[in-house]
Structure formats: structure tokens, C-alpha cells
Short mmCIF file of C-alpha atoms and ligand atoms in Angstrom, two decimals:
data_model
loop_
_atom_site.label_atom_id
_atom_site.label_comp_id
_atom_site.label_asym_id
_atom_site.label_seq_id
_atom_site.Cartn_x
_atom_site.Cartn_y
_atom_site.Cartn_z
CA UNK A 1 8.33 28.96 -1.26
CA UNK A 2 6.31 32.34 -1.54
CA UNK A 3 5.85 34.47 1.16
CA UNK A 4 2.11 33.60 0.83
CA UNK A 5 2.55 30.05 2.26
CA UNK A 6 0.68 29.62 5.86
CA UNK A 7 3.08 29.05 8.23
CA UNK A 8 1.73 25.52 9.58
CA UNK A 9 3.04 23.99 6.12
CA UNK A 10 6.66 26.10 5.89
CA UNK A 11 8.54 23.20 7.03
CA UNK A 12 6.32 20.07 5.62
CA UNK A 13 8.81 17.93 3.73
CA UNK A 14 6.60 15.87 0.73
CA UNK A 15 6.57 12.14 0.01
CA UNK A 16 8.91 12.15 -2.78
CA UNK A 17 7.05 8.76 -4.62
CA UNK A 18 8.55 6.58 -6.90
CA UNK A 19 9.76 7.26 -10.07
CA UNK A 20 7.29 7.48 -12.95
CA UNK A 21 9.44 7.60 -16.37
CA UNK A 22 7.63 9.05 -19.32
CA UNK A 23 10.00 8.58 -21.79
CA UNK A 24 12.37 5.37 -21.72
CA UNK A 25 10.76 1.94 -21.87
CA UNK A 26 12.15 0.60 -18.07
CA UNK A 27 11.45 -2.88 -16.94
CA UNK A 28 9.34 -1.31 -13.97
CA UNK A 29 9.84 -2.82 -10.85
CA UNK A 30 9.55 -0.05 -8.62
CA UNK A 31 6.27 0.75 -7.45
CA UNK A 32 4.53 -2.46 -6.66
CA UNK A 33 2.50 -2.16 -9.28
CA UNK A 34 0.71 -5.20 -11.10
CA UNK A 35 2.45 -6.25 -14.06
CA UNK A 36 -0.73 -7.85 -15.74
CA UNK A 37 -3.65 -5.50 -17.06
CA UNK A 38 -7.54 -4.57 -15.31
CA UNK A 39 -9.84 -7.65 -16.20
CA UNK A 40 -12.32 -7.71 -19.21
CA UNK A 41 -15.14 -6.56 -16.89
CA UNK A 42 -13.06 -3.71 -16.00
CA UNK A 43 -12.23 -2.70 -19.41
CA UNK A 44 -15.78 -3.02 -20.80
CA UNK A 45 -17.14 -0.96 -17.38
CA UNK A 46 -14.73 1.83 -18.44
CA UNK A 47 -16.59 2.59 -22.36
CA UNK A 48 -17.85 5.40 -24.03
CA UNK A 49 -21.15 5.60 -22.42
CA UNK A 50 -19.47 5.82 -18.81
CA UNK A 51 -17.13 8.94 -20.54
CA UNK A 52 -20.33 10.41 -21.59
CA UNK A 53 -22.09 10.68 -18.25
CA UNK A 54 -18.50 12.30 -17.32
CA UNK A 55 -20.71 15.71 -17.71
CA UNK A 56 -22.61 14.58 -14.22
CA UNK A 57 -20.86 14.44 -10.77
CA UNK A 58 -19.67 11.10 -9.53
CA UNK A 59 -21.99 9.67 -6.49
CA UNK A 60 -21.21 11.16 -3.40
CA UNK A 61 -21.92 8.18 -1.73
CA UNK A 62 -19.69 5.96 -3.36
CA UNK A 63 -22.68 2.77 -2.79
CA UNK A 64 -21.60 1.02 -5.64
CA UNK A 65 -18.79 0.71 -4.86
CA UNK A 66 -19.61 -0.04 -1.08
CA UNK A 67 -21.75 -2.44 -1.62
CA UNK A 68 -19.63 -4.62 -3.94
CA UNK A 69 -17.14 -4.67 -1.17
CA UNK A 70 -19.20 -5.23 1.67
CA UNK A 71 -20.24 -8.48 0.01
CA UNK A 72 -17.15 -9.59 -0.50
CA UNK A 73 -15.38 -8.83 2.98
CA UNK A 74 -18.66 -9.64 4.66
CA UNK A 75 -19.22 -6.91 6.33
CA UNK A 76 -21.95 -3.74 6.22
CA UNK A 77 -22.03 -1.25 3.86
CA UNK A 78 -22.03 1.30 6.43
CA UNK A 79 -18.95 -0.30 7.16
CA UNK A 80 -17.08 0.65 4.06
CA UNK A 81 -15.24 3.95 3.18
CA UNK A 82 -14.56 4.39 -0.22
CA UNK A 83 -11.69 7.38 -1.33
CA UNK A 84 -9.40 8.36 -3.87
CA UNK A 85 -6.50 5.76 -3.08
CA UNK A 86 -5.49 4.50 -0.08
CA UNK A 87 -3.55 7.59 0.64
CA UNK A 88 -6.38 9.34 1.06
CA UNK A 89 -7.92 7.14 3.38
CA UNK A 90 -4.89 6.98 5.27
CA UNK A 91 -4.87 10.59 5.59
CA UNK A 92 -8.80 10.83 6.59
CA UNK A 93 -7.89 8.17 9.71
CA UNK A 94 -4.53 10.08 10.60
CA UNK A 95 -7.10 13.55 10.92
CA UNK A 96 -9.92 11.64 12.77
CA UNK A 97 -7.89 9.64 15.25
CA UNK A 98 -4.69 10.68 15.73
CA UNK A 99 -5.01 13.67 18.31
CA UNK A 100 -2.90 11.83 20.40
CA UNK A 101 -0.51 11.11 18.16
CA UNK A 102 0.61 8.56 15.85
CA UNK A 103 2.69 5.23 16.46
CA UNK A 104 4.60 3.81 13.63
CA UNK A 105 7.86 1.85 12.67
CA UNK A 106 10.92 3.32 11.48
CA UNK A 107 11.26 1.14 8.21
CA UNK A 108 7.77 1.08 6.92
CA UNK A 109 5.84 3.12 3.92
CA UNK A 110 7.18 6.50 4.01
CA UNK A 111 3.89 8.46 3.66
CA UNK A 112 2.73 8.18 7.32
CA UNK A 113 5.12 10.77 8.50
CA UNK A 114 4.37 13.19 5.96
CA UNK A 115 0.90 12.81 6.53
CA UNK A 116 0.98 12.97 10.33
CA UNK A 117 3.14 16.46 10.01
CA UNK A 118 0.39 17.69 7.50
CA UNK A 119 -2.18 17.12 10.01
CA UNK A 120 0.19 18.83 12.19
CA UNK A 121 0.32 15.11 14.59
CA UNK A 122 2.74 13.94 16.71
CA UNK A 123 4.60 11.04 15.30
CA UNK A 124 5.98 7.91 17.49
CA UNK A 125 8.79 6.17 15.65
CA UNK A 126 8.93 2.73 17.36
CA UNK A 127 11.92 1.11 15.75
CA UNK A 128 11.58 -3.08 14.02
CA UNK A 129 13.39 -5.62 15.59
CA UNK A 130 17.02 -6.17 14.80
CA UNK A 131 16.03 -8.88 12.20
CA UNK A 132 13.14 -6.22 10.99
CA UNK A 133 10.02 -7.82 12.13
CA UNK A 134 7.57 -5.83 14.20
CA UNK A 135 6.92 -6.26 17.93
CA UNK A 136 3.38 -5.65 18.74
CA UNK A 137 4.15 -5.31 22.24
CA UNK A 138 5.66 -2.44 21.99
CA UNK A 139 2.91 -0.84 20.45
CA UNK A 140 1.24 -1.60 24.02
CA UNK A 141 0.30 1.28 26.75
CA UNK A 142 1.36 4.42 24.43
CA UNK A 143 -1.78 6.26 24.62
CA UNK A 144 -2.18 6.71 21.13
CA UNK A 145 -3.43 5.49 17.38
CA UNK A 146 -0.84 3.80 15.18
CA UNK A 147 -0.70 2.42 11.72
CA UNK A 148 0.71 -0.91 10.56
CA UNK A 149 1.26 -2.15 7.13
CA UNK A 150 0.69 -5.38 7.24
CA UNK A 151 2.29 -7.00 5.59
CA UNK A 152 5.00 -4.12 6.03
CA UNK A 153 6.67 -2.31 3.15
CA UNK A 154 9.05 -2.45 2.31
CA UNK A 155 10.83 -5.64 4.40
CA UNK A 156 7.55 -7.38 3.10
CA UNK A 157 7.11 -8.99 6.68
CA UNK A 158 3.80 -9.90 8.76
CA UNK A 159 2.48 -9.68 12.03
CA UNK A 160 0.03 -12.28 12.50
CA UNK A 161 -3.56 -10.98 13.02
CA UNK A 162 -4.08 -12.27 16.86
CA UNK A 163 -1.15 -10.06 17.75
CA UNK A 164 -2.90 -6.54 16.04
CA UNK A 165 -6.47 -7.91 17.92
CA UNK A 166 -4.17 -7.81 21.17
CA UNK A 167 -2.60 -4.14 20.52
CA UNK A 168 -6.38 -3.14 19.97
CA UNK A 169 -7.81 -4.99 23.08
CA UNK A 170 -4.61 -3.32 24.97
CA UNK A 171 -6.33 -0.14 24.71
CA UNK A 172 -9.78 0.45 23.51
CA UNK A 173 -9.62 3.92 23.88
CA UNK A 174 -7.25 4.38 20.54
CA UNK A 175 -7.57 3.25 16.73
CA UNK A 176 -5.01 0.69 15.53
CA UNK A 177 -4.99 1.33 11.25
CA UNK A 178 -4.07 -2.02 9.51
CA UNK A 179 -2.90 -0.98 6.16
CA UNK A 180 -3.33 -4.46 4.23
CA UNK A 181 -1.80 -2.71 0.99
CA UNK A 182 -0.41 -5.99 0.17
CA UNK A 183 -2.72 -8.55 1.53
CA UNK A 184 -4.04 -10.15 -1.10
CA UNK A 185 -0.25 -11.62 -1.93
CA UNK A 186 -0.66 -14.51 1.13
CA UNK A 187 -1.31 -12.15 4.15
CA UNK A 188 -3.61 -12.94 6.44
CA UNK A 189 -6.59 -9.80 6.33
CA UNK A 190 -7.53 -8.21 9.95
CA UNK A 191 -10.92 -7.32 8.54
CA UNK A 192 -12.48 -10.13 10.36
CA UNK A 193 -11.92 -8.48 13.21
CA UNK A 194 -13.90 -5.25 13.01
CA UNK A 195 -17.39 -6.63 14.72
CA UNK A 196 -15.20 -7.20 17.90
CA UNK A 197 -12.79 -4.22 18.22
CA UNK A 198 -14.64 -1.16 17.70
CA UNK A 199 -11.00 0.74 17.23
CA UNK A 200 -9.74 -1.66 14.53
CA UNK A 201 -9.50 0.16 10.85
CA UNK A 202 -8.21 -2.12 7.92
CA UNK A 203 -7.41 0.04 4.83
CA UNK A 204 -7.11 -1.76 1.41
CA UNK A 205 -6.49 -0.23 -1.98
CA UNK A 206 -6.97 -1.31 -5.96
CA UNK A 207 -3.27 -0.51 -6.69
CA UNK A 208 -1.49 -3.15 -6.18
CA UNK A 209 -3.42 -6.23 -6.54
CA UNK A 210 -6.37 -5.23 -8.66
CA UNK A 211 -4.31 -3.55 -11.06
CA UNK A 212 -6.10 -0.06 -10.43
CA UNK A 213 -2.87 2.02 -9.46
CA UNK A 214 -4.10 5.04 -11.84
CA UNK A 215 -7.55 4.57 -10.89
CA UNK A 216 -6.84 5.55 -7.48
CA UNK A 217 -9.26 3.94 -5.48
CA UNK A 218 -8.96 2.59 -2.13
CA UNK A 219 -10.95 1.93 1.10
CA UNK A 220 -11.19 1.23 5.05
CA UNK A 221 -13.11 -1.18 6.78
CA UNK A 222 -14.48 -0.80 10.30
CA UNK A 223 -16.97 -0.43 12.54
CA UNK A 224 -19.49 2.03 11.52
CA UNK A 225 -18.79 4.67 13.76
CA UNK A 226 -15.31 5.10 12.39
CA UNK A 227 -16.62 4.93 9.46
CA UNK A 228 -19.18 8.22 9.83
CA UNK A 229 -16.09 10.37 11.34
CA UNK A 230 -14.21 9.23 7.98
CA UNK A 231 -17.71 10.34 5.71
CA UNK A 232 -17.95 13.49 7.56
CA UNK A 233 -14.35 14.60 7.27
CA UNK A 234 -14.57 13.84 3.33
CA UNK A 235 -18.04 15.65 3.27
CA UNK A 236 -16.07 18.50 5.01
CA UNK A 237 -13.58 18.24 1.87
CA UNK A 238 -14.49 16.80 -1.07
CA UNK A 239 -17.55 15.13 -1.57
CA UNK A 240 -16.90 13.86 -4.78
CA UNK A 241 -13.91 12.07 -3.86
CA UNK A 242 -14.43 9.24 -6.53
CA UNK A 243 -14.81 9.66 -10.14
CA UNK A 244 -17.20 8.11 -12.17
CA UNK A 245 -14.45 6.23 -14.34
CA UNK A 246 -13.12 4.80 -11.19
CA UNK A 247 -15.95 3.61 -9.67
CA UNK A 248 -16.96 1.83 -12.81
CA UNK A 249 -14.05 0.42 -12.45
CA UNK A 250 -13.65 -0.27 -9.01
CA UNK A 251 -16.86 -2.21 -8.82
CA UNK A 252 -16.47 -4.70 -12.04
CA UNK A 253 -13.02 -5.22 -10.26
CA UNK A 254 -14.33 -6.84 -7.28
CA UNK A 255 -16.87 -9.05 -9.22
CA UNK A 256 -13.84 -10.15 -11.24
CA UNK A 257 -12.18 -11.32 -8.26
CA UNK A 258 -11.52 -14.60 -9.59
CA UNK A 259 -8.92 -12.97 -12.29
CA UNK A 260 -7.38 -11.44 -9.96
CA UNK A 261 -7.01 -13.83 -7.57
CA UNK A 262 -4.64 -15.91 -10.50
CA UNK A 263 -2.86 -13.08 -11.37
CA UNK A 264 -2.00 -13.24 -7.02
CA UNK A 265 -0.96 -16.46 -7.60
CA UNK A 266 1.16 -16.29 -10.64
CA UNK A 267 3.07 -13.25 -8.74
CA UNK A 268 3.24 -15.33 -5.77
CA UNK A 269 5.00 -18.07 -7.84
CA UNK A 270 7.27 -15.69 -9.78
CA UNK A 271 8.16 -14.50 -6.27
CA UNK A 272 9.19 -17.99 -5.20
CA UNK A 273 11.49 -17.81 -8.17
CA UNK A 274 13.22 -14.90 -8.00
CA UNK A 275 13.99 -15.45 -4.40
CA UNK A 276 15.57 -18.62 -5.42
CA UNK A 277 17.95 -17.27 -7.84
CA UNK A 278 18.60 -13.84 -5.88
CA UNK A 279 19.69 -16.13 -2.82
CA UNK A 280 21.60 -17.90 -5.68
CA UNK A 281 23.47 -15.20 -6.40
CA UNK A 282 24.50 -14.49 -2.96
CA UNK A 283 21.77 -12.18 -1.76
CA UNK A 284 19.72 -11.76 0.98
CA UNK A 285 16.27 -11.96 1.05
CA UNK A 286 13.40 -12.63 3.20
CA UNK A 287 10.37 -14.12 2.30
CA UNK A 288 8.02 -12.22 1.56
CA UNK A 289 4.41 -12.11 1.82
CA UNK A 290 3.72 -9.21 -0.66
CA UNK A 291 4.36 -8.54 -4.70
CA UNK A 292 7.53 -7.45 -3.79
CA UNK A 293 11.28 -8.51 -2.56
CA UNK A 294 13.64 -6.90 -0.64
CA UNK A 295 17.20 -7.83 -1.04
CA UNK A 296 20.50 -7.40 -0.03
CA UNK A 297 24.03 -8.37 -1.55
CA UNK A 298 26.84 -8.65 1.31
CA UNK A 299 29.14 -7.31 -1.59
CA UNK A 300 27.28 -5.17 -3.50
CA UNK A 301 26.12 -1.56 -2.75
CA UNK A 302 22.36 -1.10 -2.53
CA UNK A 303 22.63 2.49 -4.21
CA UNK A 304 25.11 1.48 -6.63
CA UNK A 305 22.89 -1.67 -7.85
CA UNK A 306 19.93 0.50 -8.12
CA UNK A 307 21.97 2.78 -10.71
CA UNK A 308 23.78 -0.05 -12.36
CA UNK A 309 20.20 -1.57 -13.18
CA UNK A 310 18.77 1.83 -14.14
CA UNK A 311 21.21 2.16 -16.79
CA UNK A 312 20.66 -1.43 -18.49
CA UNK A 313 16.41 -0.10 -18.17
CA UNK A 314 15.52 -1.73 -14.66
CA UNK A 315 13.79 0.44 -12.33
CA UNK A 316 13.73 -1.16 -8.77
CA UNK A 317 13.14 1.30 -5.49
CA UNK A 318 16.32 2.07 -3.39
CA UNK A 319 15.10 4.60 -0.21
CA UNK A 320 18.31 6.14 1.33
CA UNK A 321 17.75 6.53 4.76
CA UNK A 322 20.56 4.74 6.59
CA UNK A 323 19.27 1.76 7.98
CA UNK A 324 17.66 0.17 4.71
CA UNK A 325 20.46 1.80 2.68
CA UNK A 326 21.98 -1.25 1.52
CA UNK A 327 18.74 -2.89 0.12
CA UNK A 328 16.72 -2.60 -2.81
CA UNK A 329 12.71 -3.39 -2.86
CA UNK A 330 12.17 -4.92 -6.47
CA UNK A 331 8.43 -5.32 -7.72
CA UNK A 332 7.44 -8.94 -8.86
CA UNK A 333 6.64 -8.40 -12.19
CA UNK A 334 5.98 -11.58 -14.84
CA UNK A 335 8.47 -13.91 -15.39
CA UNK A 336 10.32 -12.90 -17.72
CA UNK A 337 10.40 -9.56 -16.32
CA UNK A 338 12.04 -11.40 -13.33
CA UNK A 339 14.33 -13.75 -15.48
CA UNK A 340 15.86 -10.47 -17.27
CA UNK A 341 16.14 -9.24 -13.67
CA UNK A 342 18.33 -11.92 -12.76
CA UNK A 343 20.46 -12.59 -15.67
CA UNK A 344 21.44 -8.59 -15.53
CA UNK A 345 22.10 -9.02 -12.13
CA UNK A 346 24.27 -11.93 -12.86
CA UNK A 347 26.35 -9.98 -16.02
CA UNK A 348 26.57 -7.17 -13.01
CA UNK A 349 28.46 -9.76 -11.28
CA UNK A 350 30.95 -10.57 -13.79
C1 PLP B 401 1.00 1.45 -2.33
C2 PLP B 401 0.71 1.64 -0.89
C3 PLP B 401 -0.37 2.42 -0.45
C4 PLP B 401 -1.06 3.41 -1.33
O1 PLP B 401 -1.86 2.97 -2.24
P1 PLP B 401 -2.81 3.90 -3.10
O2 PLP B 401 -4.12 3.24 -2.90
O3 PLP B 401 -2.28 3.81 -4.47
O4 PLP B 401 -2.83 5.30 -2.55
C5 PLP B 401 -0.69 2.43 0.88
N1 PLP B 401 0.06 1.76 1.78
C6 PLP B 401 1.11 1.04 1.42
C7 PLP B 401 1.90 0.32 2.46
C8 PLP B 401 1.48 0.97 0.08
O5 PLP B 401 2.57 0.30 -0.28
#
């Protein structure tokens, strides 16, 4: 660190995200992404024509974009918050609502912390259930905002909607973020909830399943007055949030929704699968409600697996902190991504 660095940031510790080989060919199963490509709509939005007007600034607005969406959800377009990823609308919510500080589990994505210290917030770590699922009463009467991914990463567990509407109705004076990351994999979405709970704010992103991950688009949903603190914050930072390419993109995503919606499906079948044969093979695994697994082997080491499949070119996520230590979270890729999965797992096994 130089000796320039402001002294709020000295001791920030960054998200360290998955790892993005850029040489060897890896079976890549760690970052949730999709294994199938953008639609046809996507591809031809994304031309030569779109790359020319790359000399003008992207709309500030994002309205494409918002409009597209608000159709779909049903909702306003006022609304709809449009950034660059999720992450960034993540952070935007952490700034505007968490002056109280921020409530959170102990196994869950590992970018709330960070951004909670970089906003210089106090974090709440409110620790899952023995068995890993989340209590929301226990995100009752703490006088302050918290953020659930919902379905949760990476146990790939739910909380069914009724319960979040009853940790927002417990106090109205607070936000309660619903980061539906991995909804579209046979969660149930919160966003029908925004007309009633003014303090509700459901965050989705193109990543994961609309095949957008290096697009890096994402939004939140809520009532409209969230939304303008969210669209003055980014107006205070960087107007131009989105770039032209991606909002092309973004929008001829959500009118192919249909495409998208089978490639949910196939993952969600490819998922049933591989849960099968890793429970075959001794492991355990919950079921999940996401495009990913996470699995344990009562006599095999999480870290050790995680190398041992690195070095025959399988890349699945292993985080080391102690309680999850033992696990791996493996993307649901196609299947025969997932068949060569399991039959290396199986030659691990002798
Ligand atoms: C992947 C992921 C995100 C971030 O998505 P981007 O839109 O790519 O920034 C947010 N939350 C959770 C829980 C995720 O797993």
C-alpha cells in the first residue's frame, strides 16, 4: 500500500472472486455461470452498428432497459434501477440504507461484508441454522437493513417469500434487500411484494441466468422512492453506469425470455442428475434451488477435492472459512459437463 492511501480504506480486505483462467481449457464450474450462450436476439442486438455508436455516451437513464423489465416483472418503470452488475446495485442499497447497519448470514455471498466495510457500515453476522437454512426471525427487532440471497449462496437454500414480507412488516422503518441472484432456477421471486412494503428491494442480475456474466448488468426492484435514492447516488457517481453494448444486450435478453427460460430448465434437470449420482457416491447434498450444488463427502476433504479436480481441468469453488470448509459449490453446467464431473469424481475414488 502507498503512503498515499486515505486512511478509511487501509484496512479494507477485497472480495477475492472466483477464479478466471486465461490459459488452460477447465471444465468451469466455479462461478455460476451459464454454460449455454446469449440468445440470437442478443447476438444480433450486439452488431457493428451498435459498436459504431460506441463514439456516443450510453443513456443515462438506462429506459430501455427499464422498461423491458418493468413489463416483464409488472411493475413501474420508475420502479426499476438498472447498474453495472448486481454488485453494483448491491453496493448503491448498502450506501443508501444501511446507516444503521447491515444484517447478514455468516455462510452467504461473500461480497456483502466487503461492501459494508467500504461504505464504512456496521455489519451484523446472524449465523444459519445448524442444518444451514435461514431463520427469518432472527432477522426481527435489530434496528437495521439486511440483505438475503435468496435463494442463498452458496448452500443454495430458500426462505419462502411470506417469511421476508414478515421481516419487512416487522419493521417498516428499515430496508430488507432480497438478492434473487439465482431465482430464476425454481425460487420463488419477492418482487411481488414491492406495492405493499415500501422497504422491500429485490435485486436481480443477467449473470447467471441470462447468460450476461461479462455484460455486467443487473438491477433492483422497489418502490419508487428507493428507487430515486439509488438514481441519485449513481448520478452522484457515474452516470453512465451502463454501456451501450450492454444495454443492447440487456434488453433483447428479456424479450428472449422464452430461451432462457429452457436453458433454466435443462440446468434444473442436469441438477436433478448430478445430485443423484453425487449422493451415489456417498456425498452430501442438499437440494438446491439454484444453478449450483453444494456438496460434501464424509470421507473426502473439501480442499483436497477441489485440487484433485483442478488438476484433471475441473474448476469447482471451495471458500475456506471454517464452517463451509469441507464443501465444494460446483456450477451446473450441461450434461456432459456434469457426467465428466462425476465419472472423475468416481476414478478419485478408486
Ligand atoms: C453472482 C452473484 C451476484 C453478482 O452478480 P453480478 O450481477 O455479476 O454482479 C450477486 N449476488 C449473488 C448471491 C451472486 O451469487
Amino acid at each position: 500500500m502507498s503512503s498515499y492511501m486515505n486512511s478509511r480504506f487501509r484496512n479494507l480486505s477485497p472480495y477475492t472472486p472466483g477464479e478466471q483462467p486465461q490459459g488452460r481449457k477447465y471444465v468451469k464450474l466455479n462461478t455460476n455461470e451459464s454454460p449455454f450462450p446469449p440468445s440470437e436476439g442478443v447476438l444480433e442486438a450486439v452488431n457493428r452498428s451498435e459498436a459504431e455508436l460506441l463514439r456516443l455516451y450510453s443513456d443515462p437513464t438506462s429506459d430501455p432497459v427499464k422498461n423491458v423489465l418493468a413489463e416483464r416483472y409488472e411493475v413501474e418503470p420508475d420502479q426499476v434501477f438498472v447498474t453495472n452488475g448486481s454488485d453494483e446495485a448491491l453496493n448503491y442499497a448498502f450506501m443508501a440504507f444501511g446507516e444503521d447497519g447491515i444484517a447478514f448470514a455468516d455462510v452467504t455471498y461473500g461480497f456483502y461484508g466487503v461492501i459494508a466495510d467500504f461504505n464504512g457500515l456496521r455489519s451484523r453476522i446472524i449465523p444459519l441454522e445448524e442444518d444451514m437454512t435461514l431463520d427469518p426471525d432472527k432477522y426481527k427487532g435489530i434496528h437495521m437493513a439486511c440483505v438475503i440471497a435468496n435463494p442463498n449462496a452458496p448452500t443454495g437454500l430458500m426462505v419462502p417469500v411470506d417469511r421476508i414480507a414478515g421481516i419487512a412488516a416487522s419493521d417498516p422503518s428499515h430496508v430488507v434487500i432480497v438478492d434473487e441472484a439465482y431465482v430464476d432456477f425454481g425460487g420463488e421471486s419477492a418482487v411481488r411484494l414491492i406495492r405493499e412494503y415500501k422497504n422491500i428491494l429485490v435485486v436481480h442480475t443477467f449473470s447467471k441466468s441470462r447468460s450476461l456474466a461479462g455484460a455486467r448488468v443487473g438491477y433492483a426492484i422497489g418502490d419508487e422512492a428507493l428507487i430515486r435514492d439509488l438514481e441519485t447516488l449513481k448520478y452522484s457517481s457515474n452516470p453512465y453506469n451502463v454501456n451501450r453494448i450492454s444495454m443492447a444486450a440487456a434488453v433483447a435478453a428479456v424479450k428472449d425470455g422464452e430461451y432462457y427460460r429452457k436453458n433454466c430448465r435443462t440446468i434444473m434437470e442436469n441438477r436433478a442428475w448430478t445430485v443423484e449420482e453425487l449422493r451415489k457416491l456417498g456425498f452430501s447434498c442438499r437440494d438446491s434451488l439454484t444453478n449450483f450444488v453444494f456438496a460434501e463427502h464424509p470421507d473426502m476433504d473439501g480442499r483436497k477435492l477441489y485440487l484433485d479436480l483442478k488438476e484433471r481441468g475441473i474448476l469447482v469453488r471451495h471458500f475456506d472459512s471454517e464452517r463451509i470448509s469441507n464443501y465444494n459449490r460446483i456450477t451446473i453446467g450441461t450434461r456432459e459437463q456434469m457426467e465428466f464431473l462425476i465419472s472423475t469424481i468416481r476414478e478419485l475414488q478408486g
